[in-house]
Short mmCIF file of C-alpha atoms in Angstrom, two decimals:
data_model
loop_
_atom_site.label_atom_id
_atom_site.label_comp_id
_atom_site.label_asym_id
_atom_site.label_seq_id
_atom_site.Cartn_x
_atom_site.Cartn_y
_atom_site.Cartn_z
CA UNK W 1 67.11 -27.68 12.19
CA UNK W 2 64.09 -25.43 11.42
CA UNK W 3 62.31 -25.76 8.49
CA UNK W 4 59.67 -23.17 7.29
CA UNK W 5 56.26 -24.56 6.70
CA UNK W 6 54.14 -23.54 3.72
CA UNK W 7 50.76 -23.45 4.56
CA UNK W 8 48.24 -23.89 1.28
CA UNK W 9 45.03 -22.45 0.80
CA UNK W 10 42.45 -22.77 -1.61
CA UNK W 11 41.82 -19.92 -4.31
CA UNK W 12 38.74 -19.35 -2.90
CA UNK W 13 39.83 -18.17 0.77
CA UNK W 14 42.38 -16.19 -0.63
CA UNK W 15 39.79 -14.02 -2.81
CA UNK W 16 38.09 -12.90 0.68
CA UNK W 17 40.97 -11.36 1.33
CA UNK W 18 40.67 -9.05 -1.54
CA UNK W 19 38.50 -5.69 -0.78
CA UNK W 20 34.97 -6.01 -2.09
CA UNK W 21 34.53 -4.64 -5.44
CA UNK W 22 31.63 -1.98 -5.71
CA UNK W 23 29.53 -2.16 -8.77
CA UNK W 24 27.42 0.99 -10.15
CA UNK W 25 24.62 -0.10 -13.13
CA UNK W 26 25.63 2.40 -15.46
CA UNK W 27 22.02 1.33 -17.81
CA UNK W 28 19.06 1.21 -16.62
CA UNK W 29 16.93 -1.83 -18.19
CA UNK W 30 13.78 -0.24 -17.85
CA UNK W 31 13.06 2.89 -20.04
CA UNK W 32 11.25 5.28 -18.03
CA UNK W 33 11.11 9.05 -18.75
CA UNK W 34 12.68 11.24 -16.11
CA UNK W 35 9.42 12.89 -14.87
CA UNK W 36 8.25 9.20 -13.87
CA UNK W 37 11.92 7.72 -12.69
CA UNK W 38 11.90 8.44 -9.13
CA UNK W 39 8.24 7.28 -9.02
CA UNK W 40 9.00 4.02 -10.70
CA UNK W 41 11.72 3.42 -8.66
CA UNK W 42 9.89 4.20 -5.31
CA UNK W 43 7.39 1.59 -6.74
CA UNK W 44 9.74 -1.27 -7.26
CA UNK W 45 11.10 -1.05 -4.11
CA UNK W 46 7.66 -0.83 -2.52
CA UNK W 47 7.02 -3.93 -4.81
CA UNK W 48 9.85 -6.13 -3.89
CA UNK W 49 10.50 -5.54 -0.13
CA UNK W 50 9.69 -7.02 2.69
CA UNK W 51 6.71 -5.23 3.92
CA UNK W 52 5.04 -1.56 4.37
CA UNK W 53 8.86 0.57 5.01
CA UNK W 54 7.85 3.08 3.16
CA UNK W 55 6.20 6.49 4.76
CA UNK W 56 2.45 6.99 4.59
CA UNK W 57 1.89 9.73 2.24
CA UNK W 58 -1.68 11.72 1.89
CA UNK W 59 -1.09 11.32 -2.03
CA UNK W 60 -1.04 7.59 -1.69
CA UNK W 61 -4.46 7.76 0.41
CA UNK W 62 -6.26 9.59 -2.04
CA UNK W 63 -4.73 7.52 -4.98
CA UNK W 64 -5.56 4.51 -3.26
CA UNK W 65 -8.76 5.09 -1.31
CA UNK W 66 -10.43 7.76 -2.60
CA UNK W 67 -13.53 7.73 -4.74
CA UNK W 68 -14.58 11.08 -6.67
CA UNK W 69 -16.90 12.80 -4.15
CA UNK W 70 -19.78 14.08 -5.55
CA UNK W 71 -19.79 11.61 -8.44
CA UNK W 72 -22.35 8.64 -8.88
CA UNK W 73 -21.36 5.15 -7.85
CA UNK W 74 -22.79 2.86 -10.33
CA UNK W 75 -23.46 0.03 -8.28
CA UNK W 76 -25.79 -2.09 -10.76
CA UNK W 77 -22.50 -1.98 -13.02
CA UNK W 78 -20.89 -5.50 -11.22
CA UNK W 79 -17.21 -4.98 -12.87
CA UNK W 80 -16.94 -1.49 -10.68
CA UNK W 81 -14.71 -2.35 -8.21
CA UNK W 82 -12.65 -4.60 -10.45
CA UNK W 83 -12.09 -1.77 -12.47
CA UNK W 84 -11.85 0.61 -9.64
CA UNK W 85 -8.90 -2.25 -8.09
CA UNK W 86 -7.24 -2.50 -11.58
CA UNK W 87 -7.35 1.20 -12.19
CA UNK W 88 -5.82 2.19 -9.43
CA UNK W 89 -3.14 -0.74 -8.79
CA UNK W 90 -4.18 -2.10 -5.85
CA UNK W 91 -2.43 -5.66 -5.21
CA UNK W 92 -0.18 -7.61 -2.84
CA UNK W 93 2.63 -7.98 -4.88
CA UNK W 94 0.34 -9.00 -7.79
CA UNK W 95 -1.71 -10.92 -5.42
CA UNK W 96 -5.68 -10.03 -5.33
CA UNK W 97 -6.23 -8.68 -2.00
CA UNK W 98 -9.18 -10.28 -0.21
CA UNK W 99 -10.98 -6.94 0.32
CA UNK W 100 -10.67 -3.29 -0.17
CA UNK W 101 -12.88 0.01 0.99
CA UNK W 102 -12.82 3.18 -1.06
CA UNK W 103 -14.47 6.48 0.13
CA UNK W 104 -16.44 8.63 -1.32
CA UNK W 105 -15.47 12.33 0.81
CA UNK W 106 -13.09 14.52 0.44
CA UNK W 107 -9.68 13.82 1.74
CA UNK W 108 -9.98 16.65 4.28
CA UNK W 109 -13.24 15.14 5.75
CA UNK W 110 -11.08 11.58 6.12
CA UNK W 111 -8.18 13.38 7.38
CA UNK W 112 -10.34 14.47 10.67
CA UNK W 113 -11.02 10.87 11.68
CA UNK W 114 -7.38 10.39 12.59
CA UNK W 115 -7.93 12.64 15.69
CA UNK W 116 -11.01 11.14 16.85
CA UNK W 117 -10.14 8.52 19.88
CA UNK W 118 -9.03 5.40 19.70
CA UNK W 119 -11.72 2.28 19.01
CA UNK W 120 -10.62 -1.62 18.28
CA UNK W 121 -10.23 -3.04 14.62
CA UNK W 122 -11.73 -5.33 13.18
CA UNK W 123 -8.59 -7.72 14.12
CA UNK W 124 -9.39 -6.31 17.47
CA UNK W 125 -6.31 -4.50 17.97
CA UNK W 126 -7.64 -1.04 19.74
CA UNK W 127 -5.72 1.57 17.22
CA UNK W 128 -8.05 2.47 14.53
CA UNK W 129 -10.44 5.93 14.58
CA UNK W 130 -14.12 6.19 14.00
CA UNK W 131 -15.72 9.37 12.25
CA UNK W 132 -18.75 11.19 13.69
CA UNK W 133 -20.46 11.68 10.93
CA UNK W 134 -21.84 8.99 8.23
CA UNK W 135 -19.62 8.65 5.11
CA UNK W 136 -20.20 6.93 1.63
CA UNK W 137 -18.00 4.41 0.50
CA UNK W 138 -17.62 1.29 -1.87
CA UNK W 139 -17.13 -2.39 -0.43
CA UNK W 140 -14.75 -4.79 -2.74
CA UNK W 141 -14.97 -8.04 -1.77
CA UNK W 142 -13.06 -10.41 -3.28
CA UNK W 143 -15.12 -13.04 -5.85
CA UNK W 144 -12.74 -15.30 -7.92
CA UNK W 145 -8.81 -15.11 -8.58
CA UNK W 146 -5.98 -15.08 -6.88
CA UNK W 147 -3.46 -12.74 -9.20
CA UNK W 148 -3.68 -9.05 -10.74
CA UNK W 149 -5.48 -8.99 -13.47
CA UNK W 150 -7.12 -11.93 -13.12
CA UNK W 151 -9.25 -10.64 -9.92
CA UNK W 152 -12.97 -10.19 -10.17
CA UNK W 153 -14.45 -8.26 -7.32
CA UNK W 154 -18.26 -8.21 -5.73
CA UNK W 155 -19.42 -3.98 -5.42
CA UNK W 156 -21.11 -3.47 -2.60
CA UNK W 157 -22.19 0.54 -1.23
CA UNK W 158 -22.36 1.27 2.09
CA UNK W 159 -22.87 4.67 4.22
CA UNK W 160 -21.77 4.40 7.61
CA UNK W 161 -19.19 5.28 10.12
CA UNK W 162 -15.83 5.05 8.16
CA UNK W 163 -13.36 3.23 10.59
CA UNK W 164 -9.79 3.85 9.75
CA UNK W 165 -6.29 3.72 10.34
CA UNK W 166 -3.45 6.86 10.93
CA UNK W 167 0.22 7.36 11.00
CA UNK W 168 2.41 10.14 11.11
CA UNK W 169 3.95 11.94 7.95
CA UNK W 170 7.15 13.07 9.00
CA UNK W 171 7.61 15.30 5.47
CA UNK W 172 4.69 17.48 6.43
CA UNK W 173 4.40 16.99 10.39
CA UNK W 174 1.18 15.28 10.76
CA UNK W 175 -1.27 12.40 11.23
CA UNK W 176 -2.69 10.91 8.11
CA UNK W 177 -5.04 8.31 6.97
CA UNK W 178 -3.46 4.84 5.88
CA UNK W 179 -5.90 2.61 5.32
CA UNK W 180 -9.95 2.15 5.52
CA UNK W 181 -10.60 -0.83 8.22
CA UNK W 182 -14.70 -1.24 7.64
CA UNK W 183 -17.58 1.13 6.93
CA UNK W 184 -20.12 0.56 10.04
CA UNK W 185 -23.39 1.14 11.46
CA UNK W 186 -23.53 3.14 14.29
CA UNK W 187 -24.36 1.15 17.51
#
Protein backbone atom coordinates (compact mmCIF):
# COMPACT_ATOMS: atom_id res chain seq x y z
CA UNK A 1 0.00 0.00 0.00
CA UNK A 2 1.22 3.58 -0.70
CA UNK A 3 1.86 5.79 1.86
CA UNK A 4 2.46 9.60 1.30
CA UNK A 5 5.71 10.88 2.60
CA UNK A 6 6.00 14.21 4.41
CA UNK A 7 9.03 15.76 3.68
CA UNK A 8 10.21 18.49 6.59
CA UNK A 9 12.05 21.49 6.13
CA UNK A 10 13.52 23.91 8.27
CA UNK A 11 11.84 27.49 8.76
CA UNK A 12 14.59 28.92 7.29
CA UNK A 13 14.40 27.29 3.63
CA UNK A 14 10.92 27.86 3.59
CA UNK A 15 11.34 31.83 4.07
CA UNK A 16 13.41 31.83 0.59
CA UNK A 17 10.55 30.92 -0.85
CA UNK A 18 8.78 34.02 0.09
CA UNK A 19 9.31 37.12 -2.50
CA UNK A 20 11.93 39.53 -1.24
CA UNK A 21 10.55 42.34 0.64
CA UNK A 22 11.65 45.87 -0.70
CA UNK A 23 12.44 48.43 1.87
CA UNK A 24 12.29 52.39 1.13
CA UNK A 25 14.10 54.69 4.17
CA UNK A 26 11.35 56.93 4.57
CA UNK A 27 14.03 59.40 7.11
CA UNK A 28 16.92 60.41 6.23
CA UNK A 29 19.53 60.35 9.29
CA UNK A 30 21.53 63.02 8.09
CA UNK A 31 19.97 66.57 8.00
CA UNK A 32 21.06 68.20 4.97
CA UNK A 33 19.22 71.15 3.31
CA UNK A 34 17.82 70.44 -0.11
CA UNK A 35 20.18 72.77 -2.08
CA UNK A 36 23.15 70.48 -0.70
CA UNK A 37 21.19 66.85 -0.78
CA UNK A 38 22.07 65.61 -4.08
CA UNK A 39 25.66 66.85 -3.47
CA UNK A 40 25.94 65.06 -0.19
CA UNK A 41 24.65 62.14 -1.48
CA UNK A 42 26.94 62.05 -4.64
CA UNK A 43 29.70 62.42 -1.95
CA UNK A 44 28.88 59.44 0.16
CA UNK A 45 28.72 57.29 -2.51
CA UNK A 46 31.99 58.60 -3.91
CA UNK A 47 33.16 58.01 -0.23
CA UNK A 48 32.13 54.50 0.33
CA UNK A 49 32.58 52.69 -3.06
CA UNK A 50 34.87 50.78 -4.45
CA UNK A 51 36.93 53.05 -6.49
CA UNK A 52 36.79 56.23 -9.03
CA UNK A 53 32.89 55.18 -10.81
CA UNK A 54 31.97 58.33 -10.80
CA UNK A 55 32.32 60.75 -14.10
CA UNK A 56 35.13 63.28 -14.26
CA UNK A 57 33.56 66.57 -13.99
CA UNK A 58 35.49 70.08 -14.87
CA UNK A 59 33.87 71.38 -11.48
CA UNK A 60 35.64 68.71 -9.54
CA UNK A 61 39.08 69.73 -11.33
CA UNK A 62 38.92 73.15 -10.43
CA UNK A 63 37.61 72.35 -6.84
CA UNK A 64 40.24 69.97 -6.44
CA UNK A 65 43.27 71.21 -8.35
CA UNK A 66 43.01 74.56 -8.89
CA UNK A 67 44.86 77.34 -7.14
CA UNK A 68 43.56 81.10 -7.57
CA UNK A 69 45.55 82.32 -10.62
CA UNK A 70 46.88 85.48 -10.23
CA UNK A 71 47.04 85.25 -6.45
CA UNK A 72 50.35 84.93 -4.33
CA UNK A 73 51.46 81.54 -3.10
CA UNK A 74 52.85 82.04 0.27
CA UNK A 75 55.37 79.53 0.28
CA UNK A 76 57.42 80.64 3.55
CA UNK A 77 53.90 79.96 5.29
CA UNK A 78 54.78 75.83 5.92
CA UNK A 79 50.94 74.91 6.94
CA UNK A 80 49.87 76.01 3.10
CA UNK A 81 49.25 72.98 1.62
CA UNK A 82 47.82 71.40 4.75
CA UNK A 83 45.39 73.96 4.71
CA UNK A 84 45.06 74.03 1.01
CA UNK A 85 44.44 69.71 1.45
CA UNK A 86 42.02 70.31 4.40
CA UNK A 87 40.22 73.13 2.72
CA UNK A 88 39.44 71.58 -0.10
CA UNK A 89 38.77 67.81 1.11
CA UNK A 90 41.23 66.05 -0.45
CA UNK A 91 41.62 62.38 1.14
CA UNK A 92 41.44 58.66 0.38
CA UNK A 93 38.60 57.82 2.24
CA UNK A 94 39.97 59.85 5.18
CA UNK A 95 43.34 58.57 4.42
CA UNK A 96 46.24 61.35 3.83
CA UNK A 97 47.19 60.95 0.35
CA UNK A 98 50.96 60.67 -0.14
CA UNK A 99 51.11 63.65 -2.55
CA UNK A 100 49.03 66.14 -4.31
CA UNK A 101 49.75 69.02 -7.20
CA UNK A 102 47.57 72.11 -7.42
CA UNK A 103 47.83 74.65 -10.32
CA UNK A 104 48.00 77.90 -10.43
CA UNK A 105 46.24 78.78 -14.34
CA UNK A 106 43.15 79.08 -15.34
CA UNK A 107 41.09 76.06 -15.98
CA UNK A 108 40.91 76.88 -19.70
CA UNK A 109 44.78 76.99 -19.99
CA UNK A 110 44.74 73.22 -18.18
CA UNK A 111 41.95 72.17 -20.26
CA UNK A 112 44.34 72.51 -23.56
CA UNK A 113 46.87 70.00 -22.25
CA UNK A 114 44.39 67.19 -22.70
CA UNK A 115 44.85 67.48 -26.53
CA UNK A 116 48.47 67.65 -26.57
CA UNK A 117 49.96 63.94 -27.46
CA UNK A 118 50.40 61.32 -25.48
CA UNK A 119 53.80 61.09 -23.07
CA UNK A 120 54.42 58.23 -20.17
CA UNK A 121 53.51 58.85 -16.38
CA UNK A 122 55.30 58.88 -13.87
CA UNK A 123 54.11 55.05 -13.22
CA UNK A 124 55.25 54.81 -16.74
CA UNK A 125 52.05 54.03 -18.23
CA UNK A 126 52.19 56.23 -21.69
CA UNK A 127 48.56 58.11 -21.21
CA UNK A 128 49.18 61.34 -19.58
CA UNK A 129 49.60 64.97 -21.66
CA UNK A 130 52.33 67.50 -21.33
CA UNK A 131 51.62 71.37 -21.80
CA UNK A 132 53.79 73.59 -24.04
CA UNK A 133 54.04 76.23 -22.10
CA UNK A 134 55.50 76.53 -18.33
CA UNK A 135 52.78 76.58 -15.62
CA UNK A 136 52.87 77.46 -11.79
CA UNK A 137 51.82 75.08 -9.39
CA UNK A 138 52.12 73.95 -5.64
CA UNK A 139 53.87 70.52 -4.62
CA UNK A 140 52.22 68.70 -1.35
CA UNK A 141 54.20 66.19 -0.20
CA UNK A 142 53.19 64.27 2.42
CA UNK A 143 55.22 64.93 6.05
CA UNK A 144 53.59 63.09 9.05
CA UNK A 145 50.04 61.32 9.46
CA UNK A 146 48.26 58.92 8.06
CA UNK A 147 44.34 60.19 8.55
CA UNK A 148 42.33 63.52 7.61
CA UNK A 149 42.88 65.92 9.77
CA UNK A 150 45.68 64.71 11.23
CA UNK A 151 47.93 65.20 7.89
CA UNK A 152 50.71 67.73 7.83
CA UNK A 153 52.02 68.46 4.40
CA UNK A 154 55.67 69.86 3.09
CA UNK A 155 54.81 73.18 0.35
CA UNK A 156 56.92 73.09 -2.23
CA UNK A 157 56.45 75.71 -5.70
CA UNK A 158 57.38 74.67 -8.80
CA UNK A 159 56.97 76.19 -12.53
CA UNK A 160 57.32 73.74 -15.12
CA UNK A 161 55.63 71.64 -17.66
CA UNK A 162 52.30 70.56 -15.95
CA UNK A 163 51.90 66.76 -16.84
CA UNK A 164 48.39 65.57 -16.53
CA UNK A 165 45.76 63.22 -16.95
CA UNK A 166 42.19 63.42 -19.28
CA UNK A 167 38.96 61.65 -19.64
CA UNK A 168 35.92 62.22 -21.38
CA UNK A 169 32.77 64.09 -19.90
CA UNK A 170 29.96 62.53 -21.43
CA UNK A 171 27.39 65.48 -19.89
CA UNK A 172 29.14 68.11 -21.95
CA UNK A 173 30.93 66.01 -24.86
CA UNK A 174 34.49 66.51 -24.14
CA UNK A 175 37.97 65.74 -22.81
CA UNK A 176 38.78 67.07 -19.41
CA UNK A 177 41.51 67.22 -16.94
CA UNK A 178 41.42 64.55 -14.02
CA UNK A 179 44.26 64.71 -12.24
CA UNK A 180 47.87 66.59 -12.12
CA UNK A 181 50.67 63.66 -12.53
CA UNK A 182 54.05 65.97 -11.82
CA UNK A 183 55.11 69.53 -12.64
CA UNK A 184 58.51 69.07 -14.80
CA UNK A 185 61.43 70.60 -16.29
CA UNK A 186 61.58 70.63 -19.75
CA UNK A 187 64.25 68.21 -21.17
Amino acid sequence: MWQPSVVMYPLSVLLLLFPQAQFKTTHNPFIVSGNFEEDFEDYLTEFYGTGSTTEPTKEKFKRKMIIVPGRQIHISNEEYCSHAILFKNIHNKLRCVKEHYFLQEPYEEIRKICYNSFIKCKNGIRKCNRSKKMMEGLYCKLRRGTTSPDCEYESFYKRGLAIITCKWQNSIGELVPVSINDISMPY
